[in-house]
Amino acid sequence: MTKKRCVILSNKLFALDIGTRSVVGIILTEQDGRYHVADLVTIEHKERSMIDGQIHNIVSVAAVISEIKSILEERHGTLKRVSVAAAGRALKTMEGSMTIDIAGTSLFTSEDINRLELAAVQQAQQKLLSSASTTDDYYYCVGYSVLHYKLDGDEIGSLIDQAGRTATAEVIATFLPRVVVESLLSALKRANLEMEALTLEPIAAINVLIPPSMRRLNVSLVDIGAGTSDIAITNNNTVVSYGMVPIAGDEITEALSNHYLLDFPVAEIAKRSLATDETITVSDILGFEQQVPSSEVITLIKPSIEKLASSIAEEIKRLNNSKSPQAVMVVGGGSLTPLLTKELSIRLDLPENRVGIRGLDALADITLSDGIVSTPALVTPIGIAIAARRAPIHYMSVIVNEKTIRLFELKEMTVGDALLAANIKARQLYGKPGLGMSVTLNGSLMTIPGEHGRPSIILLNGKPASTKDFISNGDEITLERGLDGKDASAIIRDLIGDFSPIEVTINGREHTIVPSIECNGIPVGLDTVVNDRDEIYYSHSTKLNNVLSEIGIETFEPFQVYVNNKSVILENLTPQYIVGNMPVPLDHRLKADDEVRLEMQTYPTVGEVISSLEKFTFATASVTFNGEPVTMMNIGASILLNEQQVDTSTIVHPGDRLIIQETVQRPFLFSDVFLFIDYSLPKTASTSYQLLRNGEPIGFNDPVYSGDALEIRFGT
C-alpha cells in the first residue's frame, strides 16, 4: 500500500470507533471509489467508562468524543454528523415461526404472506425477550430472512395462490438491544453530534477485509481489542454468525502488571514494545527501573496468551458448527500480541500460514496521510467509515397509532418494520376467529368452525397500505383493527341436506315418506337451530324394505327350503314387488309418485319343489281322469317333510326341511292318479262302481301308461 498525501476533498467521512480502551476518530475522503485517510486521532478513556465494549459512563465517553471532535474541527472545519458502530456482540439472532389455519379461505395472497412473516418475526422477538440470558426489555429488529415456507407441514417454494389446511413461515431475525443504540445516541448528543449512520463492528471489518466475492469461503475474522475479541464467520456467500469473548489485550497487560508490579498504563506501553524491541525498560510502582529481554517477558506471559488463544478458538468452533474454518484473519491492536497467531493455529489445527494478521496493507484503494502509521488497529475505524458509506444504518422517526417510533434503517424500511418497532401484536393484524362448535351426527363427532377474522386496515398517511409498503421519515401509520369473525352457526338442513317428503302408492294405498330427525332425543325439523354439543340422529331411507317396514307391511324374503340339509332358494316361488311393471329387489330406492304392488305366489307342493331341482329326475305319465288331464310323477323316493313321511301333494312352507331317499322306480298304477288330483266321491253315488282304462275294466293296482283315459263309473 502506498502512503501519500492527498488533497482534502469536500466529500468527508467522519467516523468514530468507540472501544473499551480508547476512542479513535478518523477523517476519510472518497473520490471515484478510492478512500484516503486524511486524519486520525486516538484518545484513551480517562476511566473505566467502557466495559466489554458497552458504554457505562455516557458523560465520560462524551467528553472523550468532544475532545476528538475539537481537534479534528481545528484541522478540517465544523463536524456535525458522524458514523459509529454498535458492538457486534450486542447482536442477537433468533429463529421464529408462525402457523395459521387457512382451511376454507380464499387463495393465499402476497399481503397474507407479508403478515405471516411479520407474525413469525414477532414470535422470534418474543422468544428473545423470554430467554434467560436476555435482560433488555426491548430490541430493534434490524433485519430478517425467510428460512422456509410450509403448506400443511411440507416445505414449499411459495405460498402465493396456494390452498390447504395450514400455512407456515419460518424466519431468522436479527435484533439490537435498545440500550446499546440509545447509549451511543446519548453520548453523541452530549458531544453536539448527530448520528449520520450506524454500522456493526464485525460488519465494518468484514466489509473492508472480506468482500462478497470471498464470502463463499469459510473464513473467521477476529478483531482483538482491549476488553473484548469480536468474531465473525463467513460461509456460503454470507456472514453466517457473530460472537465475542470477554477477553482480549488487557488480559496480557494485566499479566505484565502483576508480575513486574507495574502501573497499568506502564504495563500497556511495555506490552506494545514487545513486538518491536528486543529489550524493554520498565519502572515498577516502587520506582525501580529494570531492563528485561523481550523473550523473557514473552515466556512469562505465555500462559495468558494461551488462555486468550483458547478462548478465541473455542468461540470460533462454537460459531462454526464445532469445526475449524478454512482460515483466520486477525485485526485490532491485540492482534500484535506475540505468539498469538501461532497458538491459534495450534488450537484450531490449522497450518500457521492459515492464521494471519491483516493490516491496512490488505485494503485495496486506501491511502494514508503522512504521519499515520499503518497498524491492524486501524482496520476497524476505517471499516466503520467505509461501511457507513457503503451500507449505512440510518434512523428515522414515524408515528404509529399516535406514538412516535424510532427505526434504524439496515434496509428500506416498511410498514411491517414500524409495526414491529411499535410492538403491535401479530394478533392485532387480524380480527379474532369466531368460536366453533361440535355436534354429534348419527354417532360421529362433527366440528363446525367459526368465521375467519377479517384483516385489519392499515393506513399510511391516511391512505390504504400493506405491510410491505416503504416508509419515510415523518410518516404516520394508523392500524384499524380487523373485524372479529362470527361464531359458528347452523341449522340441521345445513348438516344433512334438504330432505323432502315423497308420495308413493303401495298396493293401491297412498303413503307419504318423511325424514326422521331427532335432536337430543326430541323430534325436530330441518330448520331447527343447532347448538354446541347437540346430538343429532336422522334417517330418510327410501329403500323399499325400509318403507314397507315403516308402514307395517310384511316383507317376504326369498323362498328358502332345505333339501337333504342343503339350502335351496326357489326364486320362481318368491313373492315379487312390482314398480312400473318391473320386478324390483327389496333394496330398490323409491321415487316420488312410484306405484308398488305385491304379487304373492301360492305355496308349492312337495312334488313342485322336487320338480324344480335338477338333481332329482323321475318318470311322468299324462293321462285323463273322468275327462280331465292329469300328469302323474313317479319320483322313486321316500319323502320326509320336517321328519314326517309325506307324499308329493303335501304343501311346503318357507324354511321347511325335506329329506328325499331315492328308491327303485315302479310302473304307474291306477291308484296313483288319486295322488295328483283332488277327488271326492259324489254324495249321490251308489255303492257299486267300475274302474275303466280306455273303456275296459281295470283294477286299482293294475298298471296305467301315458295317454290312457281313466274313469270311474258308479252303478244305479
XYZ file of C-alpha atoms in Angstrom, residues 29-604:
576
model
C -12.300 11.320 1.861
C -13.659 9.467 -1.147
C -13.148 10.013 -4.852
C -14.009 7.549 -7.614
C -14.322 4.640 -5.173
C -10.872 5.281 -3.605
C -10.517 6.269 0.030
C -7.895 8.440 1.686
C -7.262 8.553 5.443
C -6.900 12.306 5.866
C -6.571 12.407 9.634
C -6.723 10.190 12.683
C -6.883 10.965 16.409
C -6.760 8.404 19.227
C -7.540 9.299 22.862
C -7.702 6.800 25.710
C -10.515 6.879 28.248
C -9.699 8.648 31.489
C -11.516 5.955 33.493
C -13.277 2.618 33.046
C -16.203 4.231 31.237
C -16.443 1.322 28.757
C -16.793 -2.314 29.832
C -16.723 -5.062 27.232
C -17.468 -2.524 24.516
C -20.632 -1.213 26.195
C -20.890 2.435 27.317
C -21.271 2.527 31.103
C -20.443 6.210 31.691
C -22.056 8.305 28.976
C -20.688 11.611 30.342
C -17.081 10.389 30.376
C -17.301 8.858 26.892
C -18.951 12.027 25.568
C -16.049 14.093 26.954
C -13.513 11.997 25.001
C -15.641 12.266 21.837
C -15.848 16.056 22.285
C -12.081 16.272 22.663
C -11.500 14.312 19.432
C -14.139 16.375 17.640
C -12.462 19.647 18.703
C -9.034 18.500 17.491
C -10.372 17.416 14.099
C -12.511 20.548 13.688
C -9.411 22.725 14.091
C -7.909 20.933 11.083
C -10.944 20.209 8.892
C -13.706 22.593 9.848
C -17.042 22.064 11.566
C -18.168 18.456 12.072
C -21.871 17.883 12.761
C -22.577 14.306 11.742
C -20.648 11.136 12.477
C -20.794 7.424 11.676
C -20.401 4.975 14.557
C -20.548 1.234 15.155
C -22.539 -0.848 17.595
C -20.738 -3.723 19.272
C -21.193 -6.922 17.285
C -21.557 -8.928 20.470
C -24.771 -6.984 21.095
C -26.392 -8.568 18.049
C -28.984 -11.197 18.852
C -30.334 -13.674 16.328
C -33.377 -15.843 16.866
C -35.467 -18.165 14.752
C -39.220 -17.794 14.759
C -42.175 -19.430 13.069
C -45.890 -18.865 12.697
C -48.596 -21.253 11.510
C -52.128 -20.161 10.663
C -55.267 -22.040 9.678
C -56.193 -21.348 6.036
C -58.857 -24.045 5.585
C -61.909 -22.640 3.877
C -60.242 -19.327 2.993
C -59.590 -17.899 -0.442
C -56.218 -18.382 -2.132
C -53.168 -17.049 -0.275
C -52.123 -13.555 -1.391
C -48.844 -11.625 -1.173
C -50.197 -9.496 1.666
C -51.232 -12.642 3.567
C -47.625 -13.859 3.296
C -46.277 -10.485 4.457
C -48.427 -10.585 7.557
C -47.492 -14.214 8.209
C -43.772 -13.319 8.006
C -44.345 -10.381 10.352
C -46.030 -12.677 12.876
C -43.065 -15.095 12.653
C -40.585 -12.249 13.302
C -42.639 -11.163 16.273
C -42.594 -14.719 17.603
C -38.784 -14.650 17.320
C -38.791 -11.352 19.223
C -40.900 -12.864 21.996
C -38.543 -15.858 22.222
C -35.611 -13.461 22.551
C -37.297 -11.469 25.300
C -38.209 -14.627 27.217
C -34.730 -16.182 27.016
C -32.916 -16.472 30.325
C -29.802 -14.662 29.044
C -31.697 -11.538 27.998
C -32.182 -8.631 30.384
C -33.106 -5.832 27.971
C -36.827 -5.219 27.619
C -36.744 -4.056 24.011
C -34.848 -4.887 20.848
C -34.684 -3.162 17.497
C -35.284 -5.649 14.671
C -32.555 -4.839 12.155
C -33.454 -7.453 9.555
C -34.799 -10.943 8.908
C -34.638 -13.688 6.299
C -37.218 -16.372 5.460
C -35.866 -19.871 6.074
C -38.834 -21.900 4.829
C -42.461 -21.705 3.809
C -44.615 -24.730 4.610
C -48.047 -25.835 3.395
C -49.761 -28.464 5.565
C -46.385 -29.160 7.221
C -44.428 -29.750 3.988
C -41.841 -27.292 2.649
C -42.942 -25.333 -0.422
C -41.240 -22.712 -2.566
C -44.039 -20.129 -2.451
C -47.408 -19.767 -0.734
C -48.858 -17.467 -3.406
C -52.296 -18.770 -4.575
C -51.870 -21.966 -2.542
C -54.809 -23.580 -0.749
C -54.652 -26.087 2.076
C -55.265 -26.518 5.800
C -52.291 -24.646 7.349
C -49.600 -22.216 6.181
C -46.284 -21.699 7.995
C -43.424 -19.210 7.694
C -40.076 -19.858 9.408
C -37.647 -16.916 9.697
C -34.314 -15.952 11.264
C -34.339 -12.402 12.636
C -31.543 -10.129 13.904
C -32.009 -7.686 16.795
C -30.041 -4.944 18.576
C -30.691 -4.137 22.261
C -32.165 -0.697 22.786
C -29.614 0.145 25.490
C -26.727 -0.229 23.023
C -28.211 2.160 20.489
C -29.631 4.644 22.969
C -26.332 4.948 24.867
C -24.496 5.681 21.609
C -27.063 8.336 20.682
C -26.861 9.938 24.130
C -23.056 10.153 24.079
C -23.095 11.712 20.609
C -25.794 14.189 21.590
C -23.715 15.416 24.562
C -20.832 15.993 22.124
C -23.151 18.001 19.803
C -23.028 15.355 17.100
C -25.818 13.683 15.137
C -25.636 10.055 14.128
C -25.240 10.035 10.362
C -25.160 6.274 10.076
C -24.848 3.189 12.249
C -22.983 0.036 11.364
C -21.941 -3.042 13.328
C -18.311 -3.541 14.356
C -17.848 -7.038 12.865
C -19.637 -5.943 9.695
C -17.338 -2.926 9.447
C -14.171 -5.030 9.491
C -15.611 -7.672 7.176
C -16.768 -5.085 4.627
C -13.185 -3.921 4.059
C -11.307 -7.204 4.559
C -13.625 -9.866 3.145
C -15.519 -8.626 0.071
C -18.664 -10.525 -1.032
C -16.672 -12.425 -3.645
C -14.637 -14.055 -0.850
C -17.544 -14.917 1.435
C -18.174 -18.233 -0.236
C -15.123 -19.363 1.782
C -15.425 -20.434 5.413
C -13.274 -17.702 6.997
C -13.181 -16.297 10.530
C -12.376 -12.649 11.250
C -11.178 -11.861 14.803
C -10.997 -8.218 15.970
C -8.942 -8.233 19.186
C -9.357 -5.025 21.129
C -8.574 -4.163 24.716
C -11.520 -5.671 26.559
C -13.165 -7.996 24.032
C -12.420 -10.047 20.951
C -15.165 -9.810 18.305
C -15.590 -12.736 15.911
C -17.440 -13.042 12.595
C -17.729 -16.130 10.363
C -18.342 -16.161 6.589
C -19.544 -19.103 4.512
C -21.830 -19.785 1.560
C -21.612 -16.191 0.280
C -22.778 -14.554 3.512
C -21.880 -13.734 7.106
C -23.303 -16.715 8.963
C -22.634 -15.789 12.617
C -21.224 -13.263 15.069
C -19.772 -13.748 18.520
C -17.362 -12.424 21.120
C -15.228 -13.431 24.092
C -14.801 -11.013 27.050
C -11.041 -11.406 26.972
C -8.514 -9.523 24.836
C -5.360 -7.370 25.088
C -5.999 -6.236 28.658
C -5.524 -9.850 29.776
C -1.888 -9.668 28.623
C -1.385 -6.185 30.090
C -2.644 -7.341 33.487
C -0.272 -10.329 33.433
C 2.683 -7.950 32.887
C 1.404 -5.562 35.551
C 1.042 -8.306 38.146
C 4.433 -9.885 37.526
C 6.559 -6.723 37.401
C 4.409 -4.558 39.751
C 3.697 -2.058 37.010
C 1.047 0.608 36.824
C -1.471 -0.427 34.162
C -0.524 2.345 31.648
C 3.166 1.477 32.076
C 2.401 -2.201 31.511
C 0.400 -1.299 28.369
C 3.424 0.593 26.919
C 5.705 -2.331 27.763
C 3.342 -4.801 26.060
C 3.297 -2.756 22.846
C 7.126 -2.679 22.823
C 7.373 -6.474 22.822
C 6.565 -6.649 19.102
C 9.386 -4.260 18.058
C 12.096 -4.152 20.764
C 14.484 -6.905 21.836
C 14.688 -5.412 25.345
C 12.075 -3.422 27.248
C 12.663 -0.973 30.103
C 10.071 -0.915 32.901
C 9.692 1.096 36.104
C 7.650 -0.548 38.881
C 5.400 1.136 41.421
C 8.333 1.394 43.879
C 10.373 3.399 41.402
C 12.859 0.667 40.500
C 13.731 0.549 36.831
C 14.925 -2.571 35.058
C 15.642 -3.806 31.577
C 14.198 -7.179 30.637
C 14.730 -9.181 27.396
C 11.507 -9.350 25.383
C 11.913 -13.137 25.041
C 11.900 -13.479 28.835
C 8.762 -11.361 29.134
C 7.017 -13.370 26.417
C 7.834 -16.595 28.283
C 6.303 -15.138 31.468
C 3.093 -14.033 29.786
C 2.725 -17.141 27.593
C 0.032 -18.721 29.891
C -2.112 -15.597 29.408
C -1.509 -15.719 25.649
C -2.554 -19.384 25.600
C -5.678 -18.570 27.610
C -6.639 -15.832 25.129
C -5.962 -18.112 22.143
C -8.002 -20.953 23.705
C -10.989 -18.695 24.413
C -10.998 -17.325 20.865
C -10.545 -20.772 19.264
C -13.373 -22.293 21.308
C -15.773 -19.492 20.325
C -14.789 -19.788 16.657
C -15.579 -23.517 16.707
C -18.853 -22.933 18.548
C -19.949 -20.397 15.940
C -18.757 -22.632 13.080
C -20.699 -25.797 13.951
C -17.905 -27.286 16.110
C -15.289 -27.237 13.377
C -12.371 -25.051 12.355
C -12.749 -22.604 9.440
C -10.522 -22.654 6.393
C -8.583 -19.583 7.548
C -8.500 -16.940 10.300
C -7.812 -13.208 9.849
C -6.759 -11.294 12.983
C -7.082 -7.495 13.264
C -7.130 -4.918 16.039
C -4.427 -3.718 18.424
C -4.454 -7.019 20.309
C -3.554 -8.921 17.145
C 0.118 -7.854 17.657
C 0.361 -9.941 20.833
C 3.437 -12.193 20.416
C 2.774 -15.897 19.676
C -0.990 -15.329 19.461
C -1.434 -16.394 15.825
C 0.767 -19.455 16.386
C -1.260 -20.512 19.445
C -4.494 -20.004 17.494
C -3.267 -22.219 14.644
C -2.387 -24.975 17.124
C -5.803 -24.887 18.814
C -7.666 -24.742 15.512
C -5.470 -27.431 13.966
C -4.627 -25.128 11.054
C -1.278 -24.514 9.330
C 0.449 -21.371 10.645
C 0.053 -19.699 7.245
C -3.753 -20.046 7.543
C -3.864 -17.758 10.631
C -2.569 -14.292 9.864
C -2.600 -10.676 10.996
C -4.280 -8.416 8.444
C -3.363 -4.759 8.451
C -4.067 -1.861 6.166
C -1.843 -3.435 3.532
C -4.761 -5.791 2.880
C -7.078 -2.920 2.000
C -7.117 -2.020 -1.660
C -7.628 1.555 -2.873
C -6.826 3.138 0.514
C -4.078 5.710 1.069
C -2.746 7.335 4.254
C -1.651 10.862 5.008
C 1.899 11.331 6.243
C 2.324 10.635 9.922
C -0.412 7.986 10.122
C 1.170 4.646 10.946
C -0.312 1.566 9.291
C -1.347 -0.909 12.018
C -4.002 -3.632 12.338
C -5.701 -1.396 14.916
C -6.807 0.943 12.114
C -8.786 -1.696 10.196
C -11.942 -1.333 12.294
C -12.187 2.501 12.394
C -11.511 2.711 8.644
C -14.036 -0.071 8.110
C -16.631 1.860 10.131
C -16.260 4.904 7.910
C -16.375 2.886 4.681
C -19.195 0.574 5.823
C -21.210 3.596 6.929
C -20.912 4.906 3.371
C -21.499 1.595 1.600
C -24.135 0.056 3.860
C -25.217 2.613 6.460
C -27.924 2.153 9.054
C -29.791 5.464 9.128
C -32.608 6.080 11.531
C -35.992 7.669 11.092
C -38.960 8.654 13.203
C -42.516 7.645 12.310
C -45.837 7.808 14.129
C -47.708 4.559 14.731
C -51.182 4.937 16.229
C -50.212 8.401 17.543
C -46.979 7.088 19.152
C -43.562 8.238 17.877
C -41.300 5.313 16.967
C -37.585 5.416 16.071
C -36.415 2.977 13.404
C -32.889 2.085 12.319
C -32.573 1.535 8.610
C -30.496 -1.516 7.812
C -32.552 -1.611 4.619
C -35.504 0.159 3.075
C -37.958 0.267 5.936
C -41.528 -0.917 5.543
C -44.821 -0.534 7.362
C -44.205 -4.013 8.836
C -40.904 -2.844 10.381
C -42.699 0.079 12.004
C -45.420 -2.183 13.409
C -42.748 -4.442 14.924
C -40.940 -1.482 16.472
C -44.253 -0.242 17.899
C -44.764 -3.675 19.483
C -48.008 -4.192 17.562
C -49.014 -7.766 18.293
C -49.474 -10.081 15.336
C -52.989 -10.911 16.504
C -53.920 -7.249 16.042
C -53.367 -7.634 12.298
C -56.391 -9.936 12.089
C -59.763 -9.993 13.742
C -60.259 -12.905 16.110
C -61.809 -16.026 14.555
C -65.315 -16.843 15.718
C -65.903 -19.665 18.179
C -66.526 -23.074 16.638
C -68.862 -25.758 17.930
C -69.010 -29.532 17.851
C -72.052 -31.745 17.389
C -72.626 -35.474 17.156
C -74.257 -36.525 13.871
C -75.533 -40.123 13.775
C -72.866 -41.036 16.347
C -69.936 -39.270 14.637
C -68.344 -36.111 16.074
C -68.513 -33.142 13.693
C -66.803 -29.742 14.098
C -68.380 -26.556 12.715
C -65.758 -23.759 12.517
C -66.442 -20.120 13.192
C -65.785 -17.440 10.609
C -62.219 -16.278 9.979
C -61.441 -12.825 11.294
C -61.104 -10.064 8.720
C -57.662 -8.451 8.335
C -57.051 -5.056 9.862
C -56.918 -1.940 7.716
C -53.519 -0.223 7.555
C -53.393 3.449 6.626
C -50.140 5.162 5.632
C -50.569 8.928 5.742
C -54.320 8.366 5.508
C -54.214 6.012 2.504
C -54.665 2.199 2.497
C -51.330 0.383 2.603
C -49.809 -3.071 3.072
C -47.111 -4.251 5.470
C -44.564 -4.204 2.625
C -45.105 -0.566 1.631
C -41.987 1.538 2.122
C -41.998 4.374 4.653
C -40.051 7.609 5.088
C -39.113 9.832 7.984
C -42.172 11.539 9.475
C -44.756 9.141 8.022
C -47.891 8.424 10.032
C -49.275 4.894 10.256
C -52.710 4.017 11.597
C -53.876 0.470 12.267
C -57.646 -0.034 12.310
C -58.346 -3.344 13.998
C -59.913 -6.032 11.802
C -63.426 -7.327 12.440
C -63.795 -10.454 14.533
C -65.260 -13.473 12.790
C -68.789 -14.613 13.664
C -69.288 -17.617 15.916
C -70.272 -20.851 14.224
C -73.995 -21.183 13.418
C -76.043 -23.751 11.523
C -79.449 -25.359 11.158
C -79.985 -29.076 10.718
C -80.625 -28.583 6.985
C -77.018 -27.292 6.646
C -75.682 -30.560 8.069
C -77.804 -33.236 6.378
C -79.142 -31.515 3.263
C -82.661 -30.786 2.104
C -84.723 -33.953 2.801
C -88.235 -33.502 1.352
C -91.157 -35.922 1.885
C -92.155 -38.023 -1.131
C -95.553 -39.568 -2.073
C -95.789 -43.225 -3.213
C -98.622 -45.737 -3.751
C -98.293 -49.242 -2.284
C -100.869 -51.917 -3.082
C -103.324 -49.186 -4.107
C -102.929 -47.032 -0.997
C -101.061 -43.680 -0.929
C -98.260 -43.206 1.605
C -96.000 -40.224 2.485
C -92.353 -40.980 3.271
C -90.975 -38.304 5.639
C -87.453 -37.967 7.149
C -86.968 -38.854 10.803
C -84.862 -36.263 12.698
C -84.143 -36.131 16.428
C -82.046 -33.597 18.341
C -81.129 -34.643 21.868
C -83.919 -37.262 21.700
C -86.641 -34.821 20.621
C -88.215 -34.908 17.101
C -87.316 -31.716 15.208
C -87.498 -30.235 11.711
C -84.850 -29.358 9.134
C -84.857 -25.673 10.134
C -84.038 -26.323 13.802
C -81.043 -24.259 15.024
C -78.047 -26.352 16.085
C -76.250 -25.648 19.392
C -72.843 -26.718 20.656
C -72.681 -30.385 21.790
C -76.098 -31.285 20.315
C -76.643 -34.963 19.477
C -78.497 -35.337 16.186
C -79.815 -38.541 14.646
C -81.600 -38.683 11.299
C -82.805 -41.226 8.759
C -84.593 -40.823 5.450
C -84.363 -44.172 3.755
C -86.368 -44.616 0.564
C -85.386 -48.268 0.219
C -88.447 -50.459 -0.420
C -87.834 -52.764 2.541
C -87.456 -49.820 4.974
C -90.581 -48.112 3.634
C -92.644 -51.310 3.906
C -91.398 -51.817 7.458
C -92.257 -48.232 8.492
C -95.848 -48.529 7.214
C -96.297 -52.011 8.739
C -96.354 -54.189 5.623
C -94.677 -57.577 5.954
C -91.749 -58.160 3.654
C -91.014 -61.546 2.186
C -87.588 -62.932 1.937
C -86.604 -65.272 -0.943
C -88.375 -68.676 -0.709
C -85.863 -70.890 1.053
C -86.147 -74.568 1.995
C -83.617 -77.187 2.994
C -83.311 -80.333 0.880
C -81.185 -83.074 2.350
C -79.783 -80.415 4.787
C -78.716 -78.029 1.984
C -80.249 -74.571 1.487
C -82.254 -74.141 -1.707
C -83.589 -70.754 -2.918
C -86.660 -71.046 -5.135
C -86.641 -67.726 -6.969
C -89.697 -68.515 -9.063
C -91.703 -69.107 -5.894
C -90.612 -65.879 -4.089
C -93.213 -63.081 -3.818
C -92.445 -60.266 -6.274
C -92.546 -56.473 -5.801
C -93.530 -54.680 -8.980
C -92.716 -50.993 -9.655
C -93.741 -49.693 -13.063
C -94.450 -53.247 -14.356
C -90.884 -54.290 -13.490
C -89.941 -56.566 -10.599
C -87.501 -54.863 -8.164
C -85.401 -56.093 -5.202
C -86.149 -55.113 -1.645
C -83.264 -52.573 -1.588
C -84.751 -50.672 -4.539
C -84.970 -46.911 -3.788
C -88.410 -45.437 -4.364
C -89.002 -42.106 -6.068
C -91.858 -39.656 -5.829
C -95.128 -40.995 -7.346
C -93.869 -44.610 -7.622
C -96.598 -47.289 -7.548
C -95.710 -50.528 -5.798
C -97.719 -53.754 -5.855
C -97.003 -57.155 -4.349
C -97.602 -60.285 -6.413
C -97.908 -63.216 -3.998
C -97.155 -66.785 -5.078
C -99.067 -69.852 -3.704
C -97.067 -72.222 -1.553
C -95.765 -75.150 -3.634
